C-alpha positions in Angstrom: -19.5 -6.4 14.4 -17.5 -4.3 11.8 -17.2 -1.6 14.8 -15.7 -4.9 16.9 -13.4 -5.5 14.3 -11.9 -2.2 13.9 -11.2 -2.0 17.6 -9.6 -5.2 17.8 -7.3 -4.2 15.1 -6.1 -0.5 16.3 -5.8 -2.7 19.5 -3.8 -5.6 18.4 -1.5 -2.9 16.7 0.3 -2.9 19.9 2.2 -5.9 19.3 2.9 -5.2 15.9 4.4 -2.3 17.2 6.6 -3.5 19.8 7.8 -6.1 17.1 8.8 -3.2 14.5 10.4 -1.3 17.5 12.4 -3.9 18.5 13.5 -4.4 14.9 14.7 -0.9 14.8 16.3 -0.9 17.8 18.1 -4.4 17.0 19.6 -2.5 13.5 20.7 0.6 15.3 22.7 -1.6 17.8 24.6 -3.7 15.8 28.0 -3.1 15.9 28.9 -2.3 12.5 26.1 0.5 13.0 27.1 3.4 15.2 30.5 2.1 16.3 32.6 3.2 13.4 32.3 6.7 15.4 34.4 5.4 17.6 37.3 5.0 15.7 36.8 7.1 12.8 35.0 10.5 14.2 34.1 10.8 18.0 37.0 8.8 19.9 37.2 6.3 22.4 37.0 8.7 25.3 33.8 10.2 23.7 32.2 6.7 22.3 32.7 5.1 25.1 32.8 7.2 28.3 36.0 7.3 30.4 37.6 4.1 31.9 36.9 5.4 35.4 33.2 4.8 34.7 30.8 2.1 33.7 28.1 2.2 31.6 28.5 6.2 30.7 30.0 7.5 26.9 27.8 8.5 23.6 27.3 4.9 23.1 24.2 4.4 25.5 23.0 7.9 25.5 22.5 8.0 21.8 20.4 4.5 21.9 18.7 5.9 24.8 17.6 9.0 23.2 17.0 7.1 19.8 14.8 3.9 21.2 12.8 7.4 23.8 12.2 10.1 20.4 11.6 7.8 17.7 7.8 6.6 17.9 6.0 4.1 16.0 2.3 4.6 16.4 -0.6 2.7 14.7 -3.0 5.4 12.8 -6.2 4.3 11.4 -6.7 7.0 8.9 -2.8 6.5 7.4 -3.1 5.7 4.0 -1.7 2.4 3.2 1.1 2.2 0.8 0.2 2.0 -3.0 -1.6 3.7 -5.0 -5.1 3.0 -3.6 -8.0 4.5 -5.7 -10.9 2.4 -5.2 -11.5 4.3 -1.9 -11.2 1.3 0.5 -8.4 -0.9 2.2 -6.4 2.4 1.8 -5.9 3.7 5.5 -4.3 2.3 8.7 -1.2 1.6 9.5 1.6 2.3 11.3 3.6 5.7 11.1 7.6 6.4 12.3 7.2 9.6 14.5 10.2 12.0 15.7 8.4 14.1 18.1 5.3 15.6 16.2 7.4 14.8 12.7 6.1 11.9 10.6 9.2 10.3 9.2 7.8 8.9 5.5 11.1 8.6 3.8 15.2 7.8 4.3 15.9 11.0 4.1 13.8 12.3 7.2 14.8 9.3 8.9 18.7 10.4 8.4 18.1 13.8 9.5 16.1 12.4 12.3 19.0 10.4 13.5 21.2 13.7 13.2 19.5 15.6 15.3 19.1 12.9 17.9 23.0 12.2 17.8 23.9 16.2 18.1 21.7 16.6 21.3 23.6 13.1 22.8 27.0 14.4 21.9 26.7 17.5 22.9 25.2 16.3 26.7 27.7 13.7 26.6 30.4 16.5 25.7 29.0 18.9 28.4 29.2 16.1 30.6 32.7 14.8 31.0 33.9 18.6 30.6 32.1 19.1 33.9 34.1 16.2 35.6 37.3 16.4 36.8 39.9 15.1 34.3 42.1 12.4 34.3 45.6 12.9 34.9 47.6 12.6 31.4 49.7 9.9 32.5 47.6 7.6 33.9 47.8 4.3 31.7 44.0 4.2 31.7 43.7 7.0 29.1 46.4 6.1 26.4 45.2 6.2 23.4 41.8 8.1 24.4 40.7 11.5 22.7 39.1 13.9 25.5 35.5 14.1 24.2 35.5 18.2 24.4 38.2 18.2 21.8 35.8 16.5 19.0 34.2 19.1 16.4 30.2 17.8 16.8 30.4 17.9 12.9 32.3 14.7 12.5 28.9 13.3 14.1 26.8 14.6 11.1 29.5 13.9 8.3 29.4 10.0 9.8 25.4 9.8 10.0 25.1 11.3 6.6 27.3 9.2 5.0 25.5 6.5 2.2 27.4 3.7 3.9 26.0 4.6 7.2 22.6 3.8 6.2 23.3 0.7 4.4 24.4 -0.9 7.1 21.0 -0.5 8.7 19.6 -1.8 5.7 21.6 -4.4 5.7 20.0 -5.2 9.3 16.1 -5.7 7.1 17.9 -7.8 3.8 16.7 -10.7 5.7 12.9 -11.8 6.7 10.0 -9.7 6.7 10.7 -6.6 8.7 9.9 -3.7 7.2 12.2 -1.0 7.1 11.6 1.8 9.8 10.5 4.7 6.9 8.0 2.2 5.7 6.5 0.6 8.3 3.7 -2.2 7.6 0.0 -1.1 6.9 -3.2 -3.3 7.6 -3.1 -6.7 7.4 -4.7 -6.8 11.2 -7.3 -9.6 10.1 -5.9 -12.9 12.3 -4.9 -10.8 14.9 -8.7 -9.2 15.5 -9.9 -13.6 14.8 -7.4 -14.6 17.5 -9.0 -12.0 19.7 -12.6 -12.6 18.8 -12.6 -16.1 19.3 -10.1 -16.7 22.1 -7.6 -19.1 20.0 -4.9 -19.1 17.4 -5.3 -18.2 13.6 -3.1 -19.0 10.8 -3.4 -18.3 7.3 -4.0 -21.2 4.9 -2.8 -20.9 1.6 -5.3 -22.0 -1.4 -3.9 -23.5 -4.3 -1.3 -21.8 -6.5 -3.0 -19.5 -9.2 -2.0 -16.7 -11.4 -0.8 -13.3 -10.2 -3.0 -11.6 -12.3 -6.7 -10.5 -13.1 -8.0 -12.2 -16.0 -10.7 -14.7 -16.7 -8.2 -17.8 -15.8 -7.4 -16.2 -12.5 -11.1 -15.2 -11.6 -12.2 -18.6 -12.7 -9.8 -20.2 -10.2 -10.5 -17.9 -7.3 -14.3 -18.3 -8.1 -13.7 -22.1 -7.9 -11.4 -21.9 -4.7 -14.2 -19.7 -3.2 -16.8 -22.7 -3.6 -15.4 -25.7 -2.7 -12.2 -24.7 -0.5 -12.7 -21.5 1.5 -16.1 -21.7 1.7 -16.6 -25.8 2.0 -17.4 -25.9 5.7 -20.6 -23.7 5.1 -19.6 -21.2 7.6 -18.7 -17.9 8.9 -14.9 -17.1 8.0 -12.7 -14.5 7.1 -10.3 -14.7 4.0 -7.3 -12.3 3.7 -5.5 -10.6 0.8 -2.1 -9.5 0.4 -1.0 -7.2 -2.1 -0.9 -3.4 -3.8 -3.4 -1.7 -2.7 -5.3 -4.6 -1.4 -4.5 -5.8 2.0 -7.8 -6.4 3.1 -9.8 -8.9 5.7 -13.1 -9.9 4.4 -15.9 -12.5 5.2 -17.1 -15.6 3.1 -20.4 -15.5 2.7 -21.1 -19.6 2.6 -24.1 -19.9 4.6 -26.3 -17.8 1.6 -28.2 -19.9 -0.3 -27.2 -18.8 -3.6 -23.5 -19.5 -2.2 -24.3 -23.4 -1.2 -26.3 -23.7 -4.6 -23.1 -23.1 -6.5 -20.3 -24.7 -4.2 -22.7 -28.0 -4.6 -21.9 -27.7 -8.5 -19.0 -25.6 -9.2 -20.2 -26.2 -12.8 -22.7 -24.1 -12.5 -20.5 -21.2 -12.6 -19.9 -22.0 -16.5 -23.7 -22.4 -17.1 -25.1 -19.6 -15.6 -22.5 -17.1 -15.3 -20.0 -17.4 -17.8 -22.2 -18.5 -20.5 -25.0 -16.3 -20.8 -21.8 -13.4 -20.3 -20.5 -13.7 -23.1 -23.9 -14.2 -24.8 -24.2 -10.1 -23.7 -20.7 -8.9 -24.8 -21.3 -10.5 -28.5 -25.0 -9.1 -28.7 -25.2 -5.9 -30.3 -26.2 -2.9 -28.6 -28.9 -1.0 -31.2 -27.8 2.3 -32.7 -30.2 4.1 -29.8 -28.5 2.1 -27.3 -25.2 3.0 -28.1 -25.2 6.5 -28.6 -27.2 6.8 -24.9 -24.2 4.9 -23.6 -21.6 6.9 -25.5 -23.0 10.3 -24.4 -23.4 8.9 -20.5 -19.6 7.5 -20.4 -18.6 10.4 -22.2 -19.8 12.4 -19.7 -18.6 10.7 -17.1 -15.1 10.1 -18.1 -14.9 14.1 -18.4 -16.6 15.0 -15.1 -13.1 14.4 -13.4 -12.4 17.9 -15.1 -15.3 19.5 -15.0 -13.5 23.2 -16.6 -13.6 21.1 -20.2 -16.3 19.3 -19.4 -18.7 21.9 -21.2 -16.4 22.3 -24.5 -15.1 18.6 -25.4 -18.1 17.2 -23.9 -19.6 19.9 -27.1 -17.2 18.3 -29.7 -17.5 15.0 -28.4 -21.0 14.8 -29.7 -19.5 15.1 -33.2 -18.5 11.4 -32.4 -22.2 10.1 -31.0 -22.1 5.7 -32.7 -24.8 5.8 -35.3 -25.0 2.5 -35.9 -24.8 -0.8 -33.7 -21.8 -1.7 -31.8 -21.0 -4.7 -29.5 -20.2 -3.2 -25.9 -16.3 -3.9 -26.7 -16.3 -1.8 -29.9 -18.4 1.0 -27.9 -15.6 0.9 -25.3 -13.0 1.2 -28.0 -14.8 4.1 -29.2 -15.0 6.0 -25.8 -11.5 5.4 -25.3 -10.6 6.8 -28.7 -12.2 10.1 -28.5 -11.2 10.2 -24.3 -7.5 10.0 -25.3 -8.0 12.8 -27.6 -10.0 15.3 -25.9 -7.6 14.2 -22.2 -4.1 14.1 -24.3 -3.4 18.0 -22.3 -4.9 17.0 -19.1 -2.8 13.3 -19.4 0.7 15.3 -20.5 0.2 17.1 -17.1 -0.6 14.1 -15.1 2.5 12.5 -16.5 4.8 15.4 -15.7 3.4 16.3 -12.2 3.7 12.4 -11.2 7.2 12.3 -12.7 8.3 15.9 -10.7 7.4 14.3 -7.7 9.2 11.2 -8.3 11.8 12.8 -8.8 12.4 15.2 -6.2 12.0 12.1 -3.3 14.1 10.0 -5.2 17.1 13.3 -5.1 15.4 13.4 -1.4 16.2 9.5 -0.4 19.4 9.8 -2.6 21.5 12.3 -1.0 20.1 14.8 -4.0 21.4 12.2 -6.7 19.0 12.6 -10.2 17.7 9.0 -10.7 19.0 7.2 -13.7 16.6 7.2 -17.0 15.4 4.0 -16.8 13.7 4.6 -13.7 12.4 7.6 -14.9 11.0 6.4 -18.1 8.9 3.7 -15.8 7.4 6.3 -13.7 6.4 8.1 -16.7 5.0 4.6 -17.9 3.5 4.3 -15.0 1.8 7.3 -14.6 0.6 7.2 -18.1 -1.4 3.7 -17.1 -2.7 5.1 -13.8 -4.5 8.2 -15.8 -5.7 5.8 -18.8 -7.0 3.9 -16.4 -8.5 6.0 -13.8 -10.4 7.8 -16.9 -11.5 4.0 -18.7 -12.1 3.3 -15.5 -15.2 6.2 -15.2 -16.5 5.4 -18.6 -15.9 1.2 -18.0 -18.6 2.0 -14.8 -21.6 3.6 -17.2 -21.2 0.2 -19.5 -20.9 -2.3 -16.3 -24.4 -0.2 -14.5 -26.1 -0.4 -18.0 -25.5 -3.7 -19.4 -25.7 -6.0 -16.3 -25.0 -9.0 -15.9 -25.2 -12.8 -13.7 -22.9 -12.7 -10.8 -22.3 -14.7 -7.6 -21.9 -13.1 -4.3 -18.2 -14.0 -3.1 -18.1 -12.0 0.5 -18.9 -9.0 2.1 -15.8 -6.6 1.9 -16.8 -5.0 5.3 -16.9 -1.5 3.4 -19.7 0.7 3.4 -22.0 2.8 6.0 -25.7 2.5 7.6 -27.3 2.9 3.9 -25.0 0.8 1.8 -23.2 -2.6 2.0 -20.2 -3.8 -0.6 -20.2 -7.1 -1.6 -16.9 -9.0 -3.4 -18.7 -10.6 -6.5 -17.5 -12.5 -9.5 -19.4 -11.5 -12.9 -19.0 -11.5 -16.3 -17.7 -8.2 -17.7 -19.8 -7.0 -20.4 -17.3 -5.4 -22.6 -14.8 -8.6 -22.8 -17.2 -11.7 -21.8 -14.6 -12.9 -19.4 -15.1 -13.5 -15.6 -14.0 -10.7 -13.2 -13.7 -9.6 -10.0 -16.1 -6.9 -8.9 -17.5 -4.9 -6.2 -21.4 -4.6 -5.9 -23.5 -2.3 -3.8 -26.0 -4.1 -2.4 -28.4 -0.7 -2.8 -27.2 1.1 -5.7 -26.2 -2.6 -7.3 -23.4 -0.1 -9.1 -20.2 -2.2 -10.2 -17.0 -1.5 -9.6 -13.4 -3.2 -10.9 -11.7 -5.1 -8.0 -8.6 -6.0 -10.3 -6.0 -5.0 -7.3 -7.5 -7.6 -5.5 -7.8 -10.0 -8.0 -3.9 -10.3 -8.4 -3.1 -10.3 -4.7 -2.8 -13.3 -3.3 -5.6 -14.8 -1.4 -5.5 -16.8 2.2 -8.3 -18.3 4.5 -7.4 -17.2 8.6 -8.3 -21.1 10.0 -8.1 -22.2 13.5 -4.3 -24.4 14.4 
């Protein structure tokens, strides 16, 4: 069945394509595109071919060669855009090519264009010189600038110029087209429905809920879950839409533990969300605690395994001798992981920051980008390492101290000796409801927040 799926999505790519093609083609032919050559670089006689022809000039060469050598092609490895880092619903999608070059940013996708335009203008050039020319006073002619007499610079200077490319921007302000750098990924779930089952698919939306991942917002999907998506007691598909969670995943309903709680939603309270929080107020005993310490310790450092040895040495300095609740062990992790990371996190920050900015100078005609921008990225790159490395020891706590759950769906991630289920549990360090995956072997937990916050639809017949 997954297999199935897969196909049917590479395959149904192709009409996604010809869409985002046609949307590409559409802005590159609009006249306040490529026809300011005509008056301000290239010439009439060049632009538009000479008046004892029809159809011939720069004009229809150039958005020959551009809709023949720029290529969008599905890839199911591409990985999607975001910052992915649970390992799944992070590849396919569609890629820009020029020839063998992947175009990934508006930079490539200028000098792309360049390129293209230089080959056109200089056939187009070579072209008329090779025809017999057009007596000087015939009326036909006045005003025209023999193409052979244009410097194949002015063709660069015009493409390169910022107001160039914002007007093929201004071709995507509108609707959902995707600009041709960064074309869509994923999100194949109602097309591979419509094929499996021979009709149309929509999405229906549930009711409105918060855009984020806390206990409010897993209460309501948890609820939605029961007695919306998964009210007709059979096999469906849900879809989610956002960072780093575009996704297409089935409903488990006909389980018996799934019908058990969409019968009494209430349930959820009784059995899940109280005896939770009954295990993030107990106390973990002094033994308890220190074995959880020194495993999430260990953990959290194994990312950088050169240290490991060393700080995981001091970190023992630091082993909880006496009882803690699973939020105050976290807090103590987290205390000594700053410390012993701060190097390793500095590094992180700068390296992430680097790279921003050299694409930004890259999709900014070599501009620096202003320091607000900058100071986000450094934000944000602080946040992804914090929580990449509370993530690790977050794991140890959520594998040791488990908890009730209910099974939500079956991600369609995993291989012939595991299976990853969407589940909602209580979160042992906080005693709130959350979105989790759950190996159905291993039963190891992992955070699902990305696809907490992203909004949730059911694919349903018209």
């Amino acid at each position: 069945m997954r297999s199935m799926e897969y196909s049917l999505a590479t395959a149904s790519a192709n009409t996604t394509n010809a869409n985002a093609k046609g949307n590409m083609t559409i802005a590159l032919t609009k006249p306040d595109t490529f026809d300011g050559l005509e008056s301000g670089a290239v010439g009439t006689m060049l632009w538009k071919g000479r008046p004892d022809e029809i159809a011939s000039g720069l004009r229809p060469r150039l958005l020959a060669a551009i809709n023949c050598e720029l290529v969008l092609r599905y890839d199911a490895v591409k990985p999607t855009s975001g910052r992915s880092t649970d390992g799944s619903s992070s590849q396919g999608g569609f890629q820009l090519y020029h020839g063998t070059t992947v175009i990934t940013n508006e930079g490539e996708f200028v000098d792309a264009l360049v390129t293209i335009a230089l080959k056109a203008a200089e056939a187009e050039i070579a072209r008329q010189a090779a025809l017999d020319p057009i007596p000087e006073n015939d009326p036909r002619i006045q005003g025209y600038t023999p193409g052979s007499d244009i410097p194949l610079d002015r063709v660069e200077d015009f493409i390169r110029e910022n107001s160039f490319i914002e007007s093929i921007k201004r071709q995507y302000a509108d609707g959902d087209a995707r600009l041709p750098w960064d074309p869509l990924s994923g999100n194949m779930a109602i097309d591979v429905y419509t094929a499996m089952e021979g009709q149309e698919y929509e999405r229906r939306d549930p009711p409105v809920m918060t855009a984020n991942a806390d206990d409010a917002r897993c209460t309501a999907l948890v609820k939605t879950m029961l007695t919306d998506f998964g009210a007709d007691n059979a096999f469906s598909t849900v879809a989610t839409n956002g960072d780093s969670a575009n996704h297409g995943f089935n409903i488990v309903a006909d389980s018996d533990e799934f019908r058990r709680f969409a019968a009494n939603p209430n349930l959820a309270a009784s059995e899940i969300t109280g005896p939770g929080k009954e295990f993030a107020a107990r106390k973990l005993s002094v033994e308890k605690a220190a074995a959880l310490y020194q495993k999430a310790i260990s953990n959290a450092l194994a990312t950088f395994s050169s240290i490991l040895g060393y700080y995981g040495f001091l970190a023992q300095n630091h082993v909880p001798d006496k009882e803690m609740t699973p939020e105050e062990l976290q807090a103590h992790i987290k205390d000594q992981t700053d410390e012993i990371l701060k190097a390793q996190r500095e590094g992180y920050i700068k390296r992430e920051a680097g790279d921003f900015v050299a694409k930004y100078k890259l999709d900014n005609h070599g501009a620096e980008p202003p320091a607000d921008k900058l100071d986000a990225e450094q934000a944000r790159a602080e946040a992804t390492f914090r929580g990449i490395i509370d993530e690790k020891s977050a794991i140890v706590l959520r594998d040791e101290i488990p908890t009730p759950a209910i099974v939500l769906g079956d991600t369609n991630w995993g291989d012939p000796d595991s299976q990853v289920m969407f589940i909602a549990a209580v979160d042992p360090v906080t005693g709130e409801m959350r979105l989790m995956k759950e190996d159905k072997v291993t039963r190891k937990r992992s955070e699902a927040d990305s696809y907490a916050k992203a909004k949730w639809t059911k694919i349903v017949k018209k």
